[in-house]
Amino acid sequence: MHVIRVELPKQQNEIEVHVIADVHLSDPNCDIRGVQKRVADIAAKDNAYAILAGDLIDNATRNSIGDIYSTQLSPMEQIQLANKTFAPLKGRILCAVPGNHEERTYRADGIDITWLIANELGAGDRYAPDAALVFVSLGENSRRKSEGRQTTYSIYVNHGNGGGRKIGGKINRLADYAQIVDADVYVCGHTHSPAVFKDCFFRTNASTRSAEPVERLFVNTAAALDYGGGYGVRMGYQPVSKAAPVIYLDGWRKNAGAAM
């Protein structure tokens, strides 16, 4: 499993994590102004960070699902637009993973578009080719402050796949990631349906012969597409909200939450 470690300043006792996925730059229905505003809002806050979770560009190819004739820019121009659009996030990117749209070019020609974008944004070392387990440390834990210990969260990030048309299927697909790895937060996109929920289980400790309840946060982020035509309309998919959840991590005590 690809592990990424990020240590943030102890002075940051709470951070926001914004998951950016399914932007589909160059799609005629991409809400580019909304994307630019969101990026500007993140860059304006000292405690805001971003996860790039795939499908940043539309990247329709001749042999892929999608329409190469309606896309507004060539793949190279889309990469350049992505670099320009997300440039304000340099130094704020916790990790980057590819989506199925970027993978089209990798499968056809072995060129990793997501790595190119992440590297241009100074986050090449925080790129994972499939999925990532990100350890984020921040603040000073109130219980271990005298030791200078930070609070650390584990975040599993995967662009996602499948899920079906119904919201239940999409939520089930997100919940399935908990069967892969034990993490504090699970993040994905792909289904274009924003959702937040928590579950709880008992984590055992063999050394103390005990078990304690642990909460896990699940976040499915939104797409940046208007319902104005194209593949989604042709296939009969319903319109979805563009309200992307924001993850909040507490540096004083272990507490992860999210809101839209």
PDB file of C-alpha atoms in Angstrom:
ATOM      1  CA  MET A   1       0.000   0.000   0.000  1.00  0.00           C
ATOM      2  CA  HIS A   2       1.301   3.461  -0.921  1.00  0.00           C
ATOM      3  CA  VAL A   3       1.849   5.435   2.301  1.00  0.00           C
ATOM      4  CA  ILE A   4       2.262   9.217   2.419  1.00  0.00           C
ATOM      5  CA  ARG A   5       3.318  11.063   5.590  1.00  0.00           C
ATOM      6  CA  VAL A   6       2.563  14.744   6.098  1.00  0.00           C
ATOM      7  CA  GLU A   7       3.616  16.669   9.206  1.00  0.00           C
ATOM      8  CA  LEU A   8       1.920  20.050   9.601  1.00  0.00           C
ATOM      9  CA  PRO A   9       2.851  22.835  12.060  1.00  0.00           C
ATOM     10  CA  LYS A  10       1.981  22.309  15.712  1.00  0.00           C
ATOM     11  CA  GLN A  11       0.434  25.783  15.691  1.00  0.00           C
ATOM     12  CA  GLN A  12      -2.393  24.504  13.508  1.00  0.00           C
ATOM     13  CA  ASN A  13      -4.892  23.092  15.971  1.00  0.00           C
ATOM     14  CA  GLU A  14      -7.586  22.506  13.342  1.00  0.00           C
ATOM     15  CA  ILE A  15      -7.379  22.099   9.593  1.00  0.00           C
ATOM     16  CA  GLU A  16      -9.793  21.877   6.712  1.00  0.00           C
ATOM     17  CA  VAL A  17      -9.271  19.217   4.052  1.00  0.00           C
ATOM     18  CA  HIS A  18     -10.959  19.867   0.717  1.00  0.00           C
ATOM     19  CA  VAL A  19     -11.295  16.913  -1.649  1.00  0.00           C
ATOM     20  CA  ILE A  20     -11.137  17.989  -5.294  1.00  0.00           C
ATOM     21  CA  ALA A  21     -12.259  15.353  -7.779  1.00  0.00           C
ATOM     22  CA  ASP A  22     -14.383  14.938 -10.896  1.00  0.00           C
ATOM     23  CA  VAL A  23     -13.701  18.460 -12.115  1.00  0.00           C
ATOM     24  CA  HIS A  24     -13.548  17.306 -15.756  1.00  0.00           C
ATOM     25  CA  LEU A  25     -11.769  20.387 -17.051  1.00  0.00           C
ATOM     26  CA  SER A  26     -12.614  20.933 -20.736  1.00  0.00           C
ATOM     27  CA  ASP A  27     -16.014  19.251 -20.480  1.00  0.00           C
ATOM     28  CA  PRO A  28     -18.559  21.776 -21.833  1.00  0.00           C
ATOM     29  CA  ASN A  29     -20.528  21.385 -18.584  1.00  0.00           C
ATOM     30  CA  CYS A  30     -17.582  21.991 -16.237  1.00  0.00           C
ATOM     31  CA  ASP A  31     -18.347  24.793 -13.773  1.00  0.00           C
ATOM     32  CA  ILE A  32     -14.906  26.350 -14.174  1.00  0.00           C
ATOM     33  CA  ARG A  33     -15.837  29.533 -12.301  1.00  0.00           C
ATOM     34  CA  GLY A  34     -17.040  27.485  -9.365  1.00  0.00           C
ATOM     35  CA  VAL A  35     -13.783  25.523  -9.388  1.00  0.00           C
ATOM     36  CA  GLN A  36     -11.695  28.699  -9.502  1.00  0.00           C
ATOM     37  CA  LYS A  37     -13.643  30.194  -6.590  1.00  0.00           C
ATOM     38  CA  ARG A  38     -13.215  27.039  -4.546  1.00  0.00           C
ATOM     39  CA  VAL A  39      -9.469  26.991  -5.179  1.00  0.00           C
ATOM     40  CA  ALA A  40      -9.211  30.677  -4.243  1.00  0.00           C
ATOM     41  CA  ASP A  41     -11.155  30.083  -1.019  1.00  0.00           C
ATOM     42  CA  ILE A  42      -8.809  27.241  -0.046  1.00  0.00           C
ATOM     43  CA  ALA A  43      -5.700  29.289  -0.835  1.00  0.00           C
ATOM     44  CA  ALA A  44      -7.000  32.203   1.259  1.00  0.00           C
ATOM     45  CA  LYS A  45      -7.046  30.150   4.483  1.00  0.00           C
ATOM     46  CA  ASP A  46      -3.864  29.315   6.354  1.00  0.00           C
ATOM     47  CA  ASN A  47      -5.319  26.057   7.674  1.00  0.00           C
ATOM     48  CA  ALA A  48      -6.901  24.718   4.473  1.00  0.00           C
ATOM     49  CA  TYR A  49      -5.439  21.847   2.450  1.00  0.00           C
ATOM     50  CA  ALA A  50      -6.477  19.822  -0.578  1.00  0.00           C
ATOM     51  CA  ILE A  51      -6.597  16.242  -1.766  1.00  0.00           C
ATOM     52  CA  LEU A  52      -6.633  15.762  -5.549  1.00  0.00           C
ATOM     53  CA  ALA A  53      -8.709  12.637  -6.083  1.00  0.00           C
ATOM     54  CA  GLY A  54      -8.824  12.140  -9.834  1.00  0.00           C
ATOM     55  CA  ASP A  55     -10.743  13.075 -12.979  1.00  0.00           C
ATOM     56  CA  LEU A  56      -9.333  16.583 -12.878  1.00  0.00           C
ATOM     57  CA  ILE A  57      -9.484  16.708 -16.677  1.00  0.00           C
ATOM     58  CA  ASP A  58     -11.991  15.226 -19.112  1.00  0.00           C
ATOM     59  CA  ASN A  59      -9.399  13.519 -21.333  1.00  0.00           C
ATOM     60  CA  ALA A  60     -11.712  11.895 -23.859  1.00  0.00           C
ATOM     61  CA  THR A  61      -9.790   9.656 -26.269  1.00  0.00           C
ATOM     62  CA  ARG A  62     -10.882   7.947 -29.470  1.00  0.00           C
ATOM     63  CA  ASN A  63     -11.328   4.581 -27.765  1.00  0.00           C
ATOM     64  CA  SER A  64     -12.854   5.765 -24.486  1.00  0.00           C
ATOM     65  CA  ILE A  65     -16.304   6.593 -23.194  1.00  0.00           C
ATOM     66  CA  GLY A  66     -16.841  10.291 -23.819  1.00  0.00           C
ATOM     67  CA  ASP A  67     -17.004  12.650 -26.753  1.00  0.00           C
ATOM     68  CA  ILE A  68     -13.735  13.815 -28.288  1.00  0.00           C
ATOM     69  CA  TYR A  69     -15.657  16.172 -30.574  1.00  0.00           C
ATOM     70  CA  SER A  70     -17.408  18.177 -27.849  1.00  0.00           C
ATOM     71  CA  THR A  71     -14.397  18.602 -25.555  1.00  0.00           C
ATOM     72  CA  GLN A  72     -13.148  22.177 -25.608  1.00  0.00           C
ATOM     73  CA  LEU A  73      -9.397  21.561 -25.334  1.00  0.00           C
ATOM     74  CA  SER A  74      -6.828  18.989 -26.357  1.00  0.00           C
ATOM     75  CA  PRO A  75      -5.408  16.729 -23.611  1.00  0.00           C
ATOM     76  CA  MET A  76      -2.199  18.777 -23.489  1.00  0.00           C
ATOM     77  CA  GLU A  77      -4.178  22.002 -23.181  1.00  0.00           C
ATOM     78  CA  GLN A  78      -6.238  20.404 -20.413  1.00  0.00           C
ATOM     79  CA  ILE A  79      -3.069  19.579 -18.471  1.00  0.00           C
ATOM     80  CA  GLN A  80      -1.883  23.162 -18.872  1.00  0.00           C
ATOM     81  CA  LEU A  81      -5.278  24.438 -17.705  1.00  0.00           C
ATOM     82  CA  ALA A  82      -5.160  22.136 -14.667  1.00  0.00           C
ATOM     83  CA  ASN A  83      -1.689  23.412 -13.767  1.00  0.00           C
ATOM     84  CA  LYS A  84      -2.933  26.998 -13.996  1.00  0.00           C
ATOM     85  CA  THR A  85      -6.225  26.350 -12.188  1.00  0.00           C
ATOM     86  CA  PHE A  86      -4.670  24.550  -9.215  1.00  0.00           C
ATOM     87  CA  ALA A  87      -1.453  26.609  -9.013  1.00  0.00           C
ATOM     88  CA  PRO A  88      -2.727  28.506  -5.915  1.00  0.00           C
ATOM     89  CA  LEU A  89      -2.740  25.156  -4.068  1.00  0.00           C
ATOM     90  CA  LYS A  90       1.040  24.697  -4.218  1.00  0.00           C
ATOM     91  CA  GLY A  91       2.191  23.708  -0.754  1.00  0.00           C
ATOM     92  CA  ARG A  92      -1.382  22.754   0.248  1.00  0.00           C
ATOM     93  CA  ILE A  93      -1.721  19.354  -1.437  1.00  0.00           C
ATOM     94  CA  LEU A  94      -1.787  16.388   0.955  1.00  0.00           C
ATOM     95  CA  CYS A  95      -1.939  13.770  -1.802  1.00  0.00           C
ATOM     96  CA  ALA A  96      -2.974  13.154  -5.401  1.00  0.00           C
ATOM     97  CA  VAL A  97      -4.389  10.000  -6.999  1.00  0.00           C
ATOM     98  CA  PRO A  98      -5.549   9.443 -10.589  1.00  0.00           C
ATOM     99  CA  GLY A  99      -9.088   8.925 -11.805  1.00  0.00           C
ATOM    100  CA  ASN A 100     -10.421   6.770 -14.606  1.00  0.00           C
ATOM    101  CA  HIS A 101     -10.278   9.705 -17.038  1.00  0.00           C
ATOM    102  CA  GLU A 102      -6.542  10.220 -16.516  1.00  0.00           C
ATOM    103  CA  GLU A 103      -5.984   6.466 -16.687  1.00  0.00           C
ATOM    104  CA  ARG A 104      -7.232   6.433 -20.279  1.00  0.00           C
ATOM    105  CA  THR A 105      -3.962   7.957 -21.453  1.00  0.00           C
ATOM    106  CA  TYR A 106      -1.858   5.736 -19.185  1.00  0.00           C
ATOM    107  CA  ARG A 107      -3.510   2.595 -20.541  1.00  0.00           C
ATOM    108  CA  ALA A 108      -3.091   3.757 -24.131  1.00  0.00           C
ATOM    109  CA  ASP A 109       0.367   5.335 -24.018  1.00  0.00           C
ATOM    110  CA  GLY A 110       1.881   4.842 -20.552  1.00  0.00           C
ATOM    111  CA  ILE A 111       1.785   8.574 -19.759  1.00  0.00           C
ATOM    112  CA  ASP A 112       0.694   9.395 -16.197  1.00  0.00           C
ATOM    113  CA  ILE A 113      -1.243  12.663 -16.432  1.00  0.00           C
ATOM    114  CA  THR A 114      -1.947  12.919 -12.702  1.00  0.00           C
ATOM    115  CA  TRP A 115       1.751  12.650 -11.849  1.00  0.00           C
ATOM    116  CA  LEU A 116       2.530  15.391 -14.373  1.00  0.00           C
ATOM    117  CA  ILE A 117      -0.027  17.703 -12.751  1.00  0.00           C
ATOM    118  CA  ALA A 118       1.009  16.832  -9.177  1.00  0.00           C
ATOM    119  CA  ASN A 119       4.691  17.281  -9.975  1.00  0.00           C
ATOM    120  CA  GLU A 120       4.056  20.675 -11.569  1.00  0.00           C
ATOM    121  CA  LEU A 121       2.221  21.676  -8.385  1.00  0.00           C
ATOM    122  CA  GLY A 122       5.164  20.631  -6.217  1.00  0.00           C
ATOM    123  CA  ALA A 123       3.450  17.494  -4.928  1.00  0.00           C
ATOM    124  CA  GLY A 124       5.135  14.779  -6.965  1.00  0.00           C
ATOM    125  CA  ASP A 125       6.272  13.091  -3.747  1.00  0.00           C
ATOM    126  CA  ARG A 126       2.652  12.984  -2.535  1.00  0.00           C
ATOM    127  CA  TYR A 127       1.343  11.189  -5.598  1.00  0.00           C
ATOM    128  CA  ALA A 128       0.092   7.601  -5.510  1.00  0.00           C
ATOM    129  CA  PRO A 129      -0.595   5.686  -8.749  1.00  0.00           C
ATOM    130  CA  ASP A 130      -3.653   3.819  -7.430  1.00  0.00           C
ATOM    131  CA  ALA A 131      -4.747   4.718  -3.892  1.00  0.00           C
ATOM    132  CA  ALA A 132      -3.031   6.270  -0.892  1.00  0.00           C
ATOM    133  CA  LEU A 133      -2.982   5.923   2.872  1.00  0.00           C
ATOM    134  CA  VAL A 134      -2.102   9.401   4.116  1.00  0.00           C
ATOM    135  CA  PHE A 135      -0.919  10.048   7.676  1.00  0.00           C
ATOM    136  CA  VAL A 136      -1.495  13.695   8.607  1.00  0.00           C
ATOM    137  CA  SER A 137      -0.045  15.041  11.878  1.00  0.00           C
ATOM    138  CA  LEU A 138      -1.035  18.440  13.274  1.00  0.00           C
ATOM    139  CA  GLY A 139      -1.379  20.462  16.460  1.00  0.00           C
ATOM    140  CA  GLU A 140      -0.375  19.137  19.876  1.00  0.00           C
ATOM    141  CA  ASN A 141      -2.393  16.374  21.433  1.00  0.00           C
ATOM    142  CA  SER A 142      -3.901  17.625  24.691  1.00  0.00           C
ATOM    143  CA  ARG A 143      -3.065  14.311  26.395  1.00  0.00           C
ATOM    144  CA  ARG A 144       0.559  14.244  25.169  1.00  0.00           C
ATOM    145  CA  LYS A 145       1.310  17.972  24.959  1.00  0.00           C
ATOM    146  CA  SER A 146       4.135  17.759  27.490  1.00  0.00           C
ATOM    147  CA  GLU A 147       5.824  15.300  25.144  1.00  0.00           C
ATOM    148  CA  GLY A 148       5.294  17.511  22.126  1.00  0.00           C
ATOM    149  CA  ARG A 149       3.217  14.798  20.452  1.00  0.00           C
ATOM    150  CA  GLN A 150       0.989  15.728  17.551  1.00  0.00           C
ATOM    151  CA  THR A 151      -2.408  14.292  16.711  1.00  0.00           C
ATOM    152  CA  THR A 152      -2.191  11.994  13.703  1.00  0.00           C
ATOM    153  CA  TYR A 153      -4.990  10.923  11.363  1.00  0.00           C
ATOM    154  CA  SER A 154      -4.973   8.196   8.739  1.00  0.00           C
ATOM    155  CA  ILE A 155      -6.860   8.987   5.527  1.00  0.00           C
ATOM    156  CA  TYR A 156      -7.468   6.385   2.829  1.00  0.00           C
ATOM    157  CA  VAL A 157      -7.908   8.007  -0.592  1.00  0.00           C
ATOM    158  CA  ASN A 158      -9.176   6.240  -3.711  1.00  0.00           C
ATOM    159  CA  HIS A 159     -10.795   7.853  -6.738  1.00  0.00           C
ATOM    160  CA  GLY A 160     -13.416   5.128  -6.724  1.00  0.00           C
ATOM    161  CA  ASN A 161     -15.119   2.900  -9.263  1.00  0.00           C
ATOM    162  CA  GLY A 162     -18.532   1.396  -9.840  1.00  0.00           C
ATOM    163  CA  GLY A 163     -21.318   2.226  -7.418  1.00  0.00           C
ATOM    164  CA  GLY A 164     -24.305   2.065  -9.745  1.00  0.00           C
ATOM    165  CA  ARG A 165     -27.048   4.631 -10.193  1.00  0.00           C
ATOM    166  CA  LYS A 166     -28.730   4.518  -6.786  1.00  0.00           C
ATOM    167  CA  ILE A 167     -27.365   6.386  -3.784  1.00  0.00           C
ATOM    168  CA  GLY A 168     -27.403   3.185  -1.719  1.00  0.00           C
ATOM    169  CA  GLY A 169     -25.024   1.484  -4.119  1.00  0.00           C
ATOM    170  CA  LYS A 170     -22.697   4.477  -4.065  1.00  0.00           C
ATOM    171  CA  ILE A 171     -22.649   4.577  -0.269  1.00  0.00           C
ATOM    172  CA  ASN A 172     -22.036   0.824  -0.114  1.00  0.00           C
ATOM    173  CA  ARG A 173     -19.061   1.165  -2.447  1.00  0.00           C
ATOM    174  CA  LEU A 174     -17.571   3.858  -0.208  1.00  0.00           C
ATOM    175  CA  ALA A 175     -18.172   1.762   2.909  1.00  0.00           C
ATOM    176  CA  ASP A 176     -16.405  -1.193   1.257  1.00  0.00           C
ATOM    177  CA  TYR A 177     -13.059   0.596   1.546  1.00  0.00           C
ATOM    178  CA  ALA A 178     -13.105  -0.098   5.291  1.00  0.00           C
ATOM    179  CA  GLN A 179     -12.550  -3.753   4.373  1.00  0.00           C
ATOM    180  CA  ILE A 180      -9.208  -2.847   2.806  1.00  0.00           C
ATOM    181  CA  VAL A 181      -7.542  -0.871   5.582  1.00  0.00           C
ATOM    182  CA  ASP A 182      -8.332   0.443   9.061  1.00  0.00           C
ATOM    183  CA  ALA A 183      -8.298   4.250   8.757  1.00  0.00           C
ATOM    184  CA  ASP A 184      -9.792   7.283  10.474  1.00  0.00           C
ATOM    185  CA  VAL A 185     -11.169   8.783   7.254  1.00  0.00           C
ATOM    186  CA  TYR A 186     -12.121   7.257   3.896  1.00  0.00           C
ATOM    187  CA  VAL A 187     -12.310   9.487   0.819  1.00  0.00           C
ATOM    188  CA  CYS A 188     -13.461   8.855  -2.738  1.00  0.00           C
ATOM    189  CA  GLY A 189     -15.227  10.476  -5.674  1.00  0.00           C
ATOM    190  CA  HIS A 190     -16.194   9.029  -9.066  1.00  0.00           C
ATOM    191  CA  THR A 191     -19.940   8.716  -8.415  1.00  0.00           C
ATOM    192  CA  HIS A 192     -20.453  12.520  -8.393  1.00  0.00           C
ATOM    193  CA  SER A 193     -22.734  12.249  -5.336  1.00  0.00           C
ATOM    194  CA  PRO A 194     -21.619  14.137  -2.210  1.00  0.00           C
ATOM    195  CA  ALA A 195     -22.172  12.163   0.988  1.00  0.00           C
ATOM    196  CA  VAL A 196     -20.902  12.020   4.564  1.00  0.00           C
ATOM    197  CA  PHE A 197     -21.473   9.376   7.216  1.00  0.00           C
ATOM    198  CA  LYS A 198     -19.796   7.771  10.214  1.00  0.00           C
ATOM    199  CA  ASP A 199     -19.668   4.278  11.595  1.00  0.00           C
ATOM    200  CA  CYS A 200     -18.282   2.797  14.800  1.00  0.00           C
ATOM    201  CA  PHE A 201     -16.553  -0.449  15.738  1.00  0.00           C
ATOM    202  CA  PHE A 202     -14.546  -1.830  18.648  1.00  0.00           C
ATOM    203  CA  ARG A 203     -10.785  -1.865  18.119  1.00  0.00           C
ATOM    204  CA  THR A 204      -9.053  -4.534  20.169  1.00  0.00           C
ATOM    205  CA  ASN A 205      -5.763  -4.066  22.013  1.00  0.00           C
ATOM    206  CA  ALA A 206      -4.008  -7.373  22.651  1.00  0.00           C
ATOM    207  CA  SER A 207      -1.392  -5.870  24.980  1.00  0.00           C
ATOM    208  CA  THR A 208      -4.043  -4.479  27.364  1.00  0.00           C
ATOM    209  CA  ARG A 209      -6.633  -7.167  26.585  1.00  0.00           C
ATOM    210  CA  SER A 210      -9.253  -4.533  25.989  1.00  0.00           C
ATOM    211  CA  ALA A 211     -11.410  -2.988  23.280  1.00  0.00           C
ATOM    212  CA  GLU A 212     -12.529   0.576  22.768  1.00  0.00           C
ATOM    213  CA  PRO A 213     -15.088   2.126  20.395  1.00  0.00           C
ATOM    214  CA  VAL A 214     -13.629   3.939  17.410  1.00  0.00           C
ATOM    215  CA  GLU A 215     -15.487   6.166  14.948  1.00  0.00           C
ATOM    216  CA  ARG A 216     -14.600   6.304  11.252  1.00  0.00           C
ATOM    217  CA  LEU A 217     -15.551   9.075   8.825  1.00  0.00           C
ATOM    218  CA  PHE A 218     -16.597   8.347   5.216  1.00  0.00           C
ATOM    219  CA  VAL A 219     -16.659  11.117   2.603  1.00  0.00           C
ATOM    220  CA  ASN A 220     -17.762  10.971  -1.030  1.00  0.00           C
ATOM    221  CA  THR A 221     -17.045  14.257  -2.765  1.00  0.00           C
ATOM    222  CA  ALA A 222     -18.997  16.084  -5.467  1.00  0.00           C
ATOM    223  CA  ALA A 223     -18.335  16.727  -9.136  1.00  0.00           C
ATOM    224  CA  ALA A 224     -17.977  20.167 -10.695  1.00  0.00           C
ATOM    225  CA  LEU A 225     -20.386  19.538 -13.568  1.00  0.00           C
ATOM    226  CA  ASP A 226     -23.604  21.325 -14.465  1.00  0.00           C
ATOM    227  CA  TYR A 227     -26.508  19.248 -15.749  1.00  0.00           C
ATOM    228  CA  GLY A 228     -26.576  20.763 -19.209  1.00  0.00           C
ATOM    229  CA  GLY A 229     -26.202  17.865 -21.621  1.00  0.00           C
ATOM    230  CA  GLY A 230     -23.574  15.369 -22.637  1.00  0.00           C
ATOM    231  CA  TYR A 231     -22.895  11.850 -21.371  1.00  0.00           C
ATOM    232  CA  GLY A 232     -24.823  12.167 -18.104  1.00  0.00           C
ATOM    233  CA  VAL A 233     -27.986  13.375 -19.793  1.00  0.00           C
ATOM    234  CA  ARG A 234     -27.769  10.835 -22.620  1.00  0.00           C
ATOM    235  CA  MET A 235     -27.388   7.987 -20.143  1.00  0.00           C
ATOM    236  CA  GLY A 236     -30.285   9.192 -18.013  1.00  0.00           C
ATOM    237  CA  TYR A 237     -28.316   9.970 -14.852  1.00  0.00           C
ATOM    238  CA  GLN A 238     -30.084  12.297 -12.439  1.00  0.00           C
ATOM    239  CA  PRO A 239     -28.683  15.749 -11.567  1.00  0.00           C
ATOM    240  CA  VAL A 240     -26.500  15.805  -8.450  1.00  0.00           C
ATOM    241  CA  SER A 241     -25.433  18.468  -5.978  1.00  0.00           C
ATOM    242  CA  LYS A 242     -22.130  20.278  -6.499  1.00  0.00           C
ATOM    243  CA  ALA A 243     -21.796  20.930  -2.746  1.00  0.00           C
ATOM    244  CA  ALA A 244     -18.509  19.255  -1.818  1.00  0.00           C
ATOM    245  CA  PRO A 245     -18.018  18.138   1.793  1.00  0.00           C
ATOM    246  CA  VAL A 246     -15.193  19.713   3.796  1.00  0.00           C
ATOM    247  CA  ILE A 247     -13.299  17.532   6.293  1.00  0.00           C
ATOM    248  CA  TYR A 248     -12.291  19.041   9.654  1.00  0.00           C
ATOM    249  CA  LEU A 249      -9.444  17.534  11.695  1.00  0.00           C
ATOM    250  CA  ASP A 250      -8.856  18.561  15.321  1.00  0.00           C
ATOM    251  CA  GLY A 251      -5.252  18.859  16.471  1.00  0.00           C
ATOM    252  CA  TRP A 252      -5.994  18.840  20.207  1.00  0.00           C
ATOM    253  CA  ARG A 253      -7.859  15.557  20.345  1.00  0.00           C
ATOM    254  CA  LYS A 254      -8.718  12.818  17.855  1.00  0.00           C
ATOM    255  CA  ASN A 255     -11.897  14.080  16.205  1.00  0.00           C
ATOM    256  CA  ALA A 256     -12.650  14.041  12.482  1.00  0.00           C
ATOM    257  CA  GLY A 257     -15.819  15.568  11.082  1.00  0.00           C
ATOM    258  CA  ALA A 258     -17.220  16.825   7.798  1.00  0.00           C
ATOM    259  CA  ALA A 259     -19.880  19.240   6.591  1.00  0.00           C
ATOM    260  CA  MET A 260     -21.218  20.552   3.299  1.00  0.00           C
TER     261      MET A 260
END
